[in-house]
Short mmCIF file of C-alpha atoms in Angstrom, two decimals:
data_model
loop_
_atom_site.label_atom_id
_atom_site.label_comp_id
_atom_site.label_asym_id
_atom_site.label_seq_id
_atom_site.Cartn_x
_atom_site.Cartn_y
_atom_site.Cartn_z
CA MET A 1 2.96 -24.01 -86.93
CA ASN A 2 6.55 -24.36 -87.92
CA ARG A 3 7.81 -22.48 -90.71
CA LYS A 4 8.82 -24.89 -93.92
CA THR A 5 11.48 -24.21 -96.60
CA LEU A 6 10.94 -26.22 -99.12
CA VAL A 7 13.24 -26.51 -102.48
CA LEU A 8 11.25 -25.83 -105.52
CA PRO A 9 12.15 -27.07 -109.09
CA ALA A 10 12.68 -23.84 -110.48
CA LEU A 11 15.05 -25.30 -112.70
CA ALA A 12 15.05 -28.64 -114.65
CA GLY A 13 17.19 -30.94 -112.24
CA LEU A 14 16.20 -29.66 -109.00
CA LEU A 15 14.24 -31.98 -106.42
CA VAL A 16 11.04 -32.27 -106.37
CA PRO A 17 9.14 -31.52 -103.19
CA ALA A 18 8.27 -34.25 -101.06
CA LEU A 19 6.00 -32.40 -98.86
CA ALA A 20 2.56 -30.99 -99.34
CA ALA A 21 1.28 -28.12 -97.50
CA CYS A 22 -0.17 -28.84 -94.20
CA GLY A 23 -3.71 -30.47 -93.77
CA SER A 24 -5.49 -33.41 -96.03
CA THR A 25 -6.99 -32.30 -99.66
CA ASP A 26 -10.16 -33.49 -98.63
CA GLY A 27 -12.45 -30.83 -100.99
CA ALA A 28 -9.52 -28.90 -102.28
CA GLY A 29 -11.33 -25.96 -102.42
CA GLU A 30 -13.80 -27.17 -104.17
CA GLY A 31 -17.37 -26.02 -104.01
CA GLY A 32 -15.91 -24.51 -100.30
CA ASP A 33 -14.94 -21.24 -99.54
CA PRO A 34 -12.56 -19.08 -102.56
CA ILE A 35 -9.38 -19.05 -102.14
CA VAL A 36 -8.48 -15.66 -101.52
CA VAL A 37 -5.11 -14.45 -102.22
CA GLY A 38 -3.49 -11.14 -101.32
CA VAL A 39 -1.49 -8.63 -104.11
CA ALA A 40 0.71 -5.41 -103.45
CA THR A 41 0.63 -3.83 -106.57
CA GLN A 42 -2.35 -2.04 -108.75
CA ILE A 43 -3.55 -3.03 -112.01
CA GLU A 44 -4.73 0.13 -113.70
CA ALA A 45 -5.80 1.60 -116.72
CA THR A 46 -4.10 4.74 -117.93
CA LYS A 47 -4.34 7.30 -120.72
CA ALA A 48 -0.94 5.97 -121.68
CA ALA A 49 -1.80 2.25 -120.66
CA PRO A 50 -5.39 1.76 -121.00
CA ALA A 51 -5.57 -1.96 -121.52
CA PRO A 52 -3.75 -3.48 -118.69
CA LEU A 53 -5.10 -7.09 -119.10
CA ASP A 54 -5.18 -6.83 -122.78
CA PRO A 55 -2.10 -9.59 -123.71
CA ALA A 56 -0.53 -7.03 -126.62
CA GLN A 57 0.07 -4.69 -123.31
CA ALA A 58 0.32 -6.22 -120.75
CA TYR A 59 4.01 -7.01 -119.71
CA ASP A 60 4.37 -7.02 -115.97
CA VAL A 61 4.20 -9.83 -113.81
CA ASP A 62 1.14 -9.05 -111.94
CA ALA A 63 -1.05 -8.43 -115.10
CA TRP A 64 1.00 -11.98 -116.51
CA ASN A 65 -0.43 -13.51 -113.13
CA MET A 66 -4.32 -12.91 -114.01
CA LEU A 67 -3.67 -13.48 -117.74
CA ARG A 68 -2.22 -17.21 -116.98
CA GLY A 69 -5.53 -17.97 -115.60
CA THR A 70 -8.08 -16.64 -117.70
CA LEU A 71 -6.45 -17.00 -121.47
CA GLN A 72 -4.49 -19.91 -122.93
CA THR A 73 -1.48 -20.46 -124.79
CA LEU A 74 -0.49 -23.46 -127.16
CA MET A 75 2.08 -24.66 -124.61
CA ARG A 76 2.91 -23.75 -120.75
CA GLN A 77 5.27 -23.69 -118.39
CA PRO A 78 4.66 -27.44 -116.25
CA ARG A 79 4.48 -28.08 -112.67
CA THR A 80 7.98 -28.83 -112.45
CA GLY A 81 11.00 -28.47 -114.83
CA THR A 82 11.96 -26.25 -117.58
CA ALA A 83 10.46 -27.94 -120.55
CA PRO A 84 7.31 -26.30 -121.51
CA VAL A 85 4.05 -28.66 -122.54
CA PRO A 86 1.24 -28.49 -124.71
CA GLU A 87 -1.66 -26.38 -123.28
CA ALA A 88 -4.61 -25.03 -126.06
CA ALA A 89 -2.48 -27.38 -128.27
CA GLN A 90 -2.44 -31.10 -128.63
CA SER A 91 0.99 -31.57 -129.99
CA CYS A 92 3.59 -28.74 -131.17
CA GLY A 93 7.09 -29.31 -132.69
CA PHE A 94 9.98 -28.00 -134.73
CA ARG A 95 9.65 -29.44 -138.66
CA ASP A 96 13.04 -28.79 -139.44
CA THR A 97 16.75 -29.22 -138.46
CA ARG A 98 17.29 -25.34 -138.21
CA ASN A 99 14.42 -24.74 -135.49
CA GLU A 100 12.68 -22.17 -138.19
CA GLN A 101 9.36 -23.62 -138.71
CA TYR A 102 7.20 -24.78 -135.55
CA ARG A 103 3.48 -26.20 -135.94
CA CYS A 104 1.27 -27.09 -133.41
CA THR A 105 -2.32 -28.93 -133.64
CA LEU A 106 -4.82 -27.88 -131.71
CA ARG A 107 -7.22 -29.64 -129.21
CA SER A 108 -10.68 -30.11 -130.17
CA GLY A 109 -13.29 -28.77 -128.97
CA LEU A 110 -11.77 -25.55 -127.62
CA LYS A 111 -13.88 -22.71 -126.64
CA PHE A 112 -14.03 -19.13 -125.30
CA SER A 113 -15.78 -18.00 -122.50
CA ASN A 114 -18.51 -16.70 -124.23
CA GLY A 115 -19.12 -19.89 -126.35
CA HIS A 116 -17.58 -19.16 -129.53
CA ALA A 117 -15.36 -22.02 -130.87
CA LEU A 118 -11.70 -21.49 -130.33
CA THR A 119 -9.45 -22.19 -134.04
CA ALA A 120 -6.38 -21.92 -135.52
CA GLU A 121 -7.44 -18.28 -136.76
CA ASP A 122 -7.79 -17.05 -133.38
CA VAL A 123 -4.19 -17.91 -132.78
CA LYS A 124 -3.11 -16.65 -136.44
CA PHE A 125 -5.12 -13.16 -135.48
CA SER A 126 -3.68 -13.32 -131.84
CA LEU A 127 -0.11 -13.17 -133.19
CA ASP A 128 -0.52 -11.08 -135.94
CA ARG A 129 -2.48 -8.97 -133.70
CA LEU A 130 0.29 -8.28 -130.98
CA LYS A 131 2.78 -7.49 -133.90
CA ASP A 132 0.32 -5.14 -136.05
CA ILE A 133 -0.04 -2.87 -132.55
CA ASN A 134 3.47 -2.90 -131.63
CA TYR A 135 2.46 -1.68 -128.26
CA THR A 136 5.70 0.53 -127.04
CA ASN A 137 6.42 -1.10 -123.53
CA GLY A 138 4.44 -4.59 -124.52
CA PRO A 139 5.98 -7.94 -125.10
CA VAL A 140 6.05 -7.52 -128.98
CA SER A 141 10.00 -8.10 -128.90
CA LEU A 142 9.51 -11.40 -127.11
CA LEU A 143 7.75 -12.48 -130.64
CA LYS A 144 9.17 -10.06 -133.12
CA ASP A 145 11.35 -12.85 -135.11
CA ILE A 146 8.13 -14.68 -136.39
CA ASP A 147 7.78 -13.92 -139.98
CA LYS A 148 4.24 -15.69 -141.02
CA VAL A 149 1.72 -17.41 -139.16
CA GLU A 150 -0.71 -19.94 -141.05
CA ALA A 151 -3.62 -21.44 -139.86
CA LEU A 152 -3.42 -24.72 -142.25
CA SER A 153 -7.35 -26.10 -140.85
CA ASP A 154 -9.37 -25.24 -138.18
CA THR A 155 -7.00 -27.12 -135.88
CA GLU A 156 -3.52 -26.61 -137.86
CA VAL A 157 -1.45 -24.11 -137.18
CA VAL A 158 2.22 -23.06 -138.23
CA PHE A 159 5.04 -20.48 -137.54
CA HIS A 160 7.34 -19.53 -139.81
CA LEU A 161 10.48 -17.67 -137.88
CA LYS A 162 12.72 -15.02 -139.83
CA LYS A 163 15.14 -16.97 -137.84
CA PRO A 164 15.97 -20.14 -136.08
CA ASP A 165 14.96 -19.97 -132.39
CA ALA A 166 15.31 -23.05 -129.89
CA THR A 167 13.75 -20.89 -127.26
CA PHE A 168 10.20 -20.21 -129.46
CA PRO A 169 8.44 -23.01 -127.69
CA GLN A 170 8.93 -21.25 -124.20
CA LYS A 171 7.70 -18.00 -125.89
CA LEU A 172 4.61 -19.55 -126.78
CA ALA A 173 4.36 -20.57 -123.47
CA THR A 174 3.67 -16.81 -122.23
CA PRO A 175 0.68 -14.30 -121.84
CA ALA A 176 2.45 -12.46 -124.76
CA ALA A 177 1.15 -15.31 -126.94
CA ALA A 178 -2.44 -15.46 -125.28
CA ILE A 179 -5.20 -16.32 -127.70
CA VAL A 180 -7.95 -14.15 -128.03
CA ASP A 181 -11.39 -14.27 -129.75
CA SER A 182 -11.10 -12.09 -133.12
CA GLU A 183 -14.82 -11.45 -132.64
CA VAL A 184 -14.42 -9.51 -129.55
CA TYR A 185 -10.85 -8.25 -129.79
CA PRO A 186 -9.99 -5.48 -132.39
CA LYS A 187 -7.15 -6.01 -135.02
CA ASN A 188 -5.11 -2.95 -134.75
CA ARG A 189 -6.01 -1.18 -131.63
CA LEU A 190 -5.84 -2.21 -127.48
CA TYR A 191 -8.88 -4.02 -125.91
CA LYS A 192 -9.38 -1.25 -123.31
CA GLY A 193 -10.60 -1.63 -119.73
CA PHE A 194 -10.48 -4.62 -117.51
CA ASP A 195 -12.79 -7.62 -119.32
CA VAL A 196 -10.96 -10.49 -120.19
CA VAL A 197 -12.75 -13.03 -122.75
CA GLY A 198 -10.14 -15.99 -122.69
CA SER A 199 -11.13 -20.41 -123.08
CA GLY A 200 -8.08 -20.82 -119.66
CA PRO A 201 -9.00 -22.49 -116.38
CA TYR A 202 -11.29 -19.70 -115.16
CA THR A 203 -13.37 -16.73 -116.31
CA LEU A 204 -12.52 -13.17 -114.88
CA LYS A 205 -14.93 -10.80 -112.99
CA THR A 206 -13.02 -7.81 -111.96
CA GLU A 207 -14.58 -4.94 -109.03
CA LEU A 208 -12.99 -1.46 -109.75
CA ALA A 209 -12.08 1.26 -107.31
CA GLY A 210 -12.04 4.16 -110.18
CA GLU A 211 -9.41 3.11 -112.68
CA ARG A 212 -7.94 0.07 -110.90
CA VAL A 213 -8.19 -2.91 -110.17
CA SER A 214 -9.61 -3.85 -105.89
CA LYS A 215 -10.54 -7.43 -106.74
CA ALA A 216 -10.79 -10.04 -109.59
CA VAL A 217 -12.69 -13.25 -108.77
CA PHE A 218 -11.52 -16.20 -110.87
CA THR A 219 -14.04 -18.83 -111.46
CA LYS A 220 -13.32 -22.60 -112.98
CA ASN A 221 -14.27 -22.71 -116.19
CA PRO A 222 -16.79 -25.94 -117.36
CA GLU A 223 -15.55 -25.29 -120.47
CA TYR A 224 -12.12 -25.30 -120.37
CA LYS A 225 -9.87 -28.10 -122.42
CA GLY A 226 -6.54 -27.94 -121.56
CA GLY A 227 -3.59 -29.45 -119.53
CA VAL A 228 -3.89 -27.83 -116.07
CA THR A 229 -6.59 -29.36 -113.21
CA ALA A 230 -8.04 -26.84 -111.07
CA LYS A 231 -7.73 -27.75 -107.48
CA ASN A 232 -10.32 -25.66 -106.58
CA ASP A 233 -13.75 -23.96 -107.95
CA LYS A 234 -13.21 -19.85 -107.08
CA VAL A 235 -10.19 -17.87 -106.64
CA GLU A 236 -10.29 -14.49 -105.24
CA MET A 237 -7.01 -11.86 -105.47
CA ARG A 238 -7.16 -8.71 -103.70
CA PHE A 239 -5.59 -5.72 -104.47
CA PHE A 240 -3.81 -4.10 -101.44
CA LYS A 241 -1.60 -0.22 -101.72
CA ASP A 242 1.19 -1.76 -99.75
CA SER A 243 2.34 -4.97 -97.95
CA ASP A 244 1.57 -3.98 -94.18
CA GLY A 245 -1.98 -3.81 -95.42
CA MET A 246 -1.91 -7.31 -97.25
CA GLU A 247 0.07 -9.10 -94.16
CA LYS A 248 -2.41 -7.47 -91.58
CA ALA A 249 -5.12 -9.22 -93.79
CA LEU A 250 -3.18 -12.56 -93.82
CA ARG A 251 -3.38 -12.67 -90.03
CA LYS A 252 -7.20 -11.78 -89.36
CA GLY A 253 -7.89 -14.78 -91.79
CA ASP A 254 -9.02 -12.32 -94.62
CA ILE A 255 -6.59 -13.45 -97.18
CA ASP A 256 -5.30 -16.88 -97.65
CA LEU A 257 -2.17 -16.21 -99.25
CA MET A 258 0.28 -13.82 -100.15
CA ASN A 259 3.59 -13.83 -102.06
CA ARG A 260 4.86 -10.53 -103.79
CA GLY A 261 6.29 -7.41 -102.27
CA LEU A 262 7.04 -8.71 -98.65
CA SER A 263 9.16 -6.65 -97.02
CA PRO A 264 12.95 -8.37 -95.51
CA ASP A 265 10.93 -6.94 -91.74
CA GLN A 266 8.08 -8.92 -92.87
CA ILE A 267 9.79 -11.87 -93.81
CA LYS A 268 12.07 -11.91 -90.81
CA GLY A 269 8.46 -11.63 -88.63
CA LEU A 270 6.72 -14.42 -90.47
CA GLU A 271 9.75 -16.91 -90.02
CA ASN A 272 9.20 -16.28 -86.44
CA ALA A 273 5.56 -16.17 -86.24
CA ARG A 274 3.83 -16.68 -83.07
CA ASP A 275 0.75 -17.73 -85.11
CA LYS A 276 0.70 -21.22 -85.62
CA HIS A 277 -2.02 -20.83 -88.62
CA ILE A 278 0.67 -19.29 -90.87
CA ALA A 279 3.68 -20.73 -92.77
CA LEU A 280 6.02 -18.85 -94.62
CA GLN A 281 8.04 -21.04 -97.00
CA GLU A 282 11.11 -19.82 -99.23
CA MET A 283 11.58 -20.58 -102.80
CA PRO A 284 14.28 -20.48 -105.41
CA GLY A 285 13.65 -17.07 -107.43
CA GLN A 286 15.43 -15.59 -110.81
CA GLU A 287 13.90 -12.26 -109.79
CA ILE A 288 16.77 -10.29 -110.72
CA ARG A 289 17.11 -5.98 -109.63
CA TYR A 290 19.89 -4.12 -111.61
CA LEU A 291 20.21 -0.31 -113.33
CA ALA A 292 19.40 0.55 -116.34
CA PHE A 293 21.24 3.68 -118.15
CA ASN A 294 20.54 6.07 -121.07
CA THR A 295 23.68 5.69 -122.55
CA LYS A 296 23.28 8.54 -124.85
CA ASP A 297 22.51 11.05 -121.79
CA PRO A 298 25.71 12.88 -121.14
CA ALA A 299 26.04 12.07 -117.48
CA VAL A 300 26.79 8.87 -118.65
CA SER A 301 27.16 8.34 -122.15
CA ASP A 302 31.07 7.44 -121.13
CA ARG A 303 31.42 4.21 -120.74
CA ALA A 304 34.35 5.30 -117.85
CA VAL A 305 31.33 6.41 -115.59
CA ARG A 306 29.49 3.54 -115.55
CA GLN A 307 32.48 1.20 -115.25
CA ALA A 308 33.39 3.88 -112.01
CA MET A 309 29.72 3.03 -110.85
CA ALA A 310 30.31 -0.85 -110.78
CA GLN A 311 33.87 0.20 -109.15
CA LEU A 312 31.82 1.42 -106.06
CA VAL A 313 28.40 -0.58 -106.28
CA ASN A 314 28.58 -2.83 -102.76
CA ARG A 315 25.72 -5.64 -103.56
CA SER A 316 26.86 -7.37 -100.06
CA GLU A 317 25.83 -4.16 -98.38
CA LEU A 318 22.55 -3.43 -100.09
CA VAL A 319 21.82 -7.55 -99.34
CA ARG A 320 22.70 -7.30 -95.84
CA ASP A 321 21.50 -3.80 -95.07
CA VAL A 322 18.49 -3.24 -97.02
CA TYR A 323 17.36 -6.69 -97.80
CA SER A 324 18.24 -8.48 -94.87
CA TYR A 325 19.20 -11.54 -96.91
CA THR A 326 16.58 -12.16 -98.90
CA GLY A 327 18.26 -12.08 -102.07
CA VAL A 328 21.98 -12.34 -102.95
CA PRO A 329 24.38 -10.50 -104.83
CA LEU A 330 24.69 -10.88 -108.36
CA TYR A 331 27.54 -10.13 -110.89
CA SER A 332 25.69 -10.84 -113.88
CA LEU A 333 22.17 -9.99 -115.97
CA VAL A 334 21.85 -14.10 -115.93
CA PRO A 335 21.01 -15.33 -112.43
CA THR A 336 23.18 -17.67 -110.90
CA GLY A 337 21.00 -21.66 -111.28
CA LEU A 338 20.59 -20.71 -114.87
CA THR A 339 22.91 -22.75 -117.32
CA GLY A 340 25.69 -20.14 -118.57
CA HIS A 341 25.39 -17.98 -115.58
CA ILE A 342 29.19 -16.79 -114.86
CA ASN A 343 30.13 -14.08 -112.67
CA SER A 344 31.77 -11.15 -115.06
CA PHE A 345 31.13 -7.99 -113.13
CA PHE A 346 33.25 -9.86 -110.20
CA THR A 347 35.85 -11.05 -112.73
CA LYS A 348 36.14 -7.37 -114.12
CA TYR A 349 35.90 -5.13 -111.19
CA GLY A 350 36.46 -7.15 -107.98
CA ASN A 351 35.32 -5.89 -104.82
CA PRO A 352 34.26 -2.39 -104.45
CA SER A 353 36.90 -0.32 -104.46
CA VAL A 354 37.33 3.82 -104.55
CA PRO A 355 40.85 3.95 -106.03
CA ALA A 356 40.11 1.74 -108.58
CA ALA A 357 37.19 3.96 -109.61
CA ARG A 358 39.37 7.23 -109.63
CA LYS A 359 41.77 5.66 -112.00
CA THR A 360 39.05 4.66 -114.44
CA LEU A 361 37.86 8.17 -114.01
CA GLN A 362 41.20 9.82 -114.13
CA GLN A 363 42.38 8.28 -117.04
CA ALA A 364 39.50 8.83 -119.05
CA ASN A 365 39.34 12.59 -118.24
CA ILE A 366 36.01 12.57 -116.14
CA SER A 367 35.49 15.41 -114.33
CA THR A 368 34.46 14.60 -110.81
CA PRO A 369 32.16 14.85 -108.81
CA VAL A 370 29.93 13.43 -111.76
CA LYS A 371 26.69 14.69 -111.62
CA LEU A 372 24.05 12.42 -112.04
CA THR A 373 20.32 11.62 -111.01
CA LEU A 374 19.06 7.77 -109.92
CA THR A 375 15.08 7.35 -110.84
CA TYR A 376 13.21 4.49 -108.72
CA THR A 377 9.44 3.74 -108.80
CA LYS A 378 8.20 3.90 -105.28
CA ASN A 379 5.65 1.02 -105.59
CA HIS A 380 6.13 -1.44 -107.74
CA TYR A 381 9.19 -3.27 -106.41
CA GLY A 382 8.27 -2.78 -102.90
CA SER A 383 8.51 -0.82 -100.13
CA SER A 384 12.42 -1.16 -99.58
CA THR A 385 13.00 0.17 -102.66
CA ALA A 386 13.52 3.67 -101.57
CA LYS A 387 15.96 2.54 -98.82
CA GLU A 388 17.71 0.63 -101.69
CA PHE A 389 18.31 4.01 -103.41
CA ARG A 390 19.08 5.68 -100.81
CA THR A 391 22.15 3.26 -99.89
CA LEU A 392 22.89 3.36 -103.38
CA GLN A 393 23.41 7.00 -103.61
CA GLN A 394 25.60 7.28 -100.34
CA GLN A 395 27.54 4.34 -101.67
CA LEU A 396 28.59 6.90 -104.88
CA ASN A 397 28.61 10.00 -103.31
CA SER A 398 30.46 8.82 -100.26
CA SER A 399 33.16 8.37 -102.75
CA LYS A 400 33.76 12.02 -103.24
CA LEU A 401 33.71 10.82 -106.95
CA PHE A 402 29.95 11.13 -107.52
CA ASP A 403 27.23 13.77 -106.90
CA VAL A 404 23.79 11.63 -107.32
CA ASP A 405 20.83 12.87 -106.49
CA ILE A 406 17.62 10.35 -105.93
CA LYS A 407 14.19 10.43 -107.19
CA GLY A 408 11.11 8.66 -105.98
CA ILE A 409 8.01 8.13 -108.98
CA ASP A 410 4.42 7.28 -107.56
CA ASN A 411 2.84 5.93 -110.82
CA TRP A 412 4.40 2.92 -112.16
CA GLN A 413 2.84 3.41 -115.94
CA GLN A 414 4.39 6.76 -115.79
CA PHE A 415 7.82 5.52 -114.54
CA ARG A 416 7.79 2.83 -117.63
CA THR A 417 6.61 5.34 -120.09
CA ASP A 418 9.15 7.91 -119.12
CA SER A 419 12.34 5.85 -118.85
CA SER A 420 11.54 4.01 -122.41
CA ALA A 421 11.33 7.83 -123.83
CA GLY A 422 14.73 8.25 -122.60
CA LYS A 423 13.99 11.14 -119.80
CA TYR A 424 16.01 9.24 -116.62
CA THR A 425 19.75 9.20 -116.65
CA ALA A 426 20.31 6.14 -114.98
CA TYR A 427 16.75 4.26 -113.11
CA GLY A 428 16.06 1.02 -111.31
CA MET A 429 14.19 -1.89 -112.71
CA GLY A 430 13.63 -5.42 -111.86
CA TRP A 431 13.02 -8.39 -114.33
CA PHE A 432 10.90 -11.31 -113.50
CA ALA A 433 11.74 -14.20 -116.46
CA ASP A 434 9.11 -14.78 -119.24
CA ILE A 435 11.15 -17.80 -119.48
CA PRO A 436 13.68 -19.78 -117.78
CA ASP A 437 16.57 -19.76 -120.47
CA ALA A 438 19.54 -17.20 -120.13
CA ASP A 439 18.82 -15.84 -123.45
CA ASN A 440 15.67 -14.20 -121.76
CA TYR A 441 18.17 -12.52 -119.38
CA ILE A 442 19.94 -11.09 -122.57
CA ALA A 443 18.25 -10.45 -125.35
CA PRO A 444 15.16 -8.56 -124.52
CA PHE A 445 17.28 -5.92 -123.60
CA ILE A 446 20.01 -5.73 -126.63
CA GLY A 447 19.41 -4.64 -129.93
CA LYS A 448 16.40 -2.28 -131.63
CA GLY A 449 13.09 -2.83 -130.22
CA ASN A 450 14.65 -3.81 -126.74
CA PHE A 451 12.19 -3.88 -123.55
CA LEU A 452 13.92 -0.65 -122.05
CA ASN A 453 13.82 1.17 -125.89
CA SER A 454 17.89 1.39 -124.44
CA PRO A 455 19.85 3.13 -127.31
CA TYR A 456 22.65 0.78 -125.90
CA ARG A 457 23.71 -1.94 -129.17
CA ASN A 458 26.17 -3.85 -129.77
CA ALA A 459 26.79 -5.95 -132.66
CA LYS A 460 28.16 -9.36 -131.80
CA ILE A 461 26.01 -10.00 -129.49
CA GLU A 462 23.34 -9.01 -131.75
CA SER A 463 24.41 -10.37 -135.06
CA GLN A 464 26.31 -13.47 -134.06
CA LEU A 465 25.82 -14.96 -130.02
CA ILE A 466 21.76 -14.42 -129.63
CA PRO A 467 21.41 -16.27 -133.44
CA THR A 468 24.18 -18.71 -132.63
CA THR A 469 22.65 -19.64 -129.14
CA ARG A 470 18.91 -19.68 -130.44
CA GLN A 471 19.85 -22.75 -133.06
CA GLN A 472 20.89 -25.11 -130.51
CA THR A 473 18.32 -27.06 -129.19
CA ASP A 474 20.68 -28.43 -126.27
CA ARG A 475 20.94 -25.71 -124.57
CA ASN A 476 23.68 -26.48 -122.24
CA SER A 477 25.70 -26.29 -126.05
CA ALA A 478 24.49 -22.42 -125.97
CA ALA A 479 26.26 -21.67 -122.35
CA ALA A 480 29.72 -20.33 -124.30
CA GLY A 481 28.08 -17.94 -126.18
CA PHE A 482 25.71 -16.84 -123.53
CA LYS A 483 29.17 -16.88 -121.34
CA GLN A 484 30.31 -14.34 -124.11
CA ALA A 485 27.61 -11.95 -124.21
CA GLN A 486 27.87 -11.57 -120.67
CA ASP A 487 31.50 -10.75 -120.21
CA ILE A 488 30.41 -7.87 -123.54
CA ILE A 489 27.85 -6.61 -120.70
CA ALA A 490 29.81 -6.25 -118.40
CA ASP A 491 32.68 -3.99 -120.17
CA ASP A 492 30.42 -1.87 -121.81
CA ILE A 493 27.63 -1.79 -118.74
CA PRO A 494 24.53 -0.48 -120.45
CA LEU A 495 22.82 -2.13 -117.47
CA LEU A 496 24.49 -2.92 -113.73
CA PRO A 497 23.87 -6.23 -112.53
CA LEU A 498 22.82 -5.43 -108.44
CA TRP A 499 20.96 -8.75 -106.56
CA GLN A 500 19.07 -11.95 -107.34
CA GLY A 501 15.84 -12.68 -104.98
CA LYS A 502 14.53 -15.26 -103.53
CA GLN A 503 10.91 -15.74 -103.61
CA TYR A 504 8.16 -16.57 -100.41
CA VAL A 505 4.41 -17.60 -100.28
CA ALA A 506 2.83 -17.25 -97.08
CA ALA A 507 0.03 -18.61 -96.66
CA ARG A 508 -2.91 -20.09 -94.07
CA ASP A 509 -2.18 -23.94 -92.78
CA ASP A 510 -5.63 -25.00 -94.43
CA VAL A 511 -4.40 -23.88 -97.77
CA THR A 512 -3.37 -26.98 -99.82
CA GLY A 513 -0.94 -26.77 -103.48
CA VAL A 514 1.32 -24.15 -101.79
CA GLU A 515 4.84 -25.65 -102.52
CA TRP A 516 3.60 -25.59 -106.67
CA ALA A 517 2.11 -22.35 -106.50
CA LEU A 518 5.10 -20.71 -107.99
CA ASN A 519 6.61 -22.06 -111.41
CA SER A 520 10.32 -22.04 -113.02
CA SER A 521 9.40 -18.95 -114.27
CA SER A 522 8.41 -17.76 -110.35
CA ALA A 523 4.78 -17.62 -112.19
CA LEU A 524 1.93 -17.57 -109.56
CA GLN A 525 -0.21 -20.48 -110.59
CA ILE A 526 -3.57 -20.58 -109.16
CA TRP A 527 -5.24 -23.57 -109.93
CA GLU A 528 -2.50 -25.55 -107.81
CA LEU A 529 -4.24 -24.24 -104.58
CA GLY A 530 -7.07 -26.11 -102.27
CA ARG A 531 -8.51 -26.18 -98.83
CA GLY A 532 -7.70 -28.67 -96.86
CA VAL A 533 -7.66 -29.04 -93.17
CA ALA A 534 -5.90 -26.83 -90.56
CA ASP A 535 -3.50 -28.23 -87.92
#
């Protein structure tokens, strides 16, 4: 069939797609063959990260995609738009004018997959547990501003916040706030292994190859009570070493759908696919890629070094030569399409310029060439990452102002552990939004306990701009504060934004619901997928 490009409502105000996936929705996958989703990544248990499916540890898009189908949150991201809607909750809302007290009433009759009742005490336990465990590379920073959680009754829970936070409802929609069974999950330590006891639309059974998940089987939960209507009875998630193997499985019909880890060459090939039974859909994306700096490392501790790098990096070349226009250049941490975005880095540094970079280093009395190593993860962000870093190396070294080495790390968990420990001078990272708000592209990277464990601090962003924007329920009114923060980051460069990715979903033509497969945070919604009739 012909390729279809759909504009998904990744942000409020975008058009709702009017075209459904090919085929009718007769049966919608219910009672028939499972929908098989391919994933080119690894979910594994290591000594440093022994509980990849525990919401107190899990903080990457692939693990979260698994948890969203199995664990409930009080709120969830809707099919369209950005405003969260009730999930395990019947209703939620702020109970004061300062956005400091948030109260939820749970749906009645909620149960975990083991038959235990889900009550407000489990909600309190889950959030307290997240903070008590305080896992270094986990999502605890998202909810660090909770002062106290109270279970007023079996169905009433209230959150007291340390500071006003208008984004708190969106944070309650992330797997960081997933509700776990207080009778199963240990209070002060991680729930090791790959079992999940939840109350979501599916139960989960995993198959392992050593300490890695090779297959995850999601079976429709008959006891589920929430806002999601599953369009299928079963989904299988199969894990591949790389995207080439995943594409071969799609073409053979061994899997029905894939969306992450596709290389630019694969996207081109699928766009022009001769196989009429496969369709590639392009969707808006809020994924960003960036360089992170250990600002205490002697090689880059002087801001002038980081500024010179910003004056040399050619984003357009990366997007064109490495990613074949499957992304767009990014000149701010806040991606285009979100309220508050401005091109701060382009405004300050303009187009790549060797003379400008040389002047910056000379004025700071920096000896050249500056020697440093750029480190990247080999497999977590796709096979093109190595080429991206070779290109960055060439861009910097060709100026004669830098002498850059590059180093690829095989194991993602090791990469995260070492980067968080400050072992890398500069390293490549990606970011999928936890919530579709500019706050989520600034606050997680700034201040004590930040996601990267970066030593960079900025009092104005931490003490003024973030608190002020979080008081504003009207997110358009918060844009001015976000713009100031972006300008400060462009000046100090603790992080250097590179590009913003588009999202692609490739699927067999008898799969329905593909146009709803990703929500406004680019999260996979497996319950939207069904089985129709092939063209």
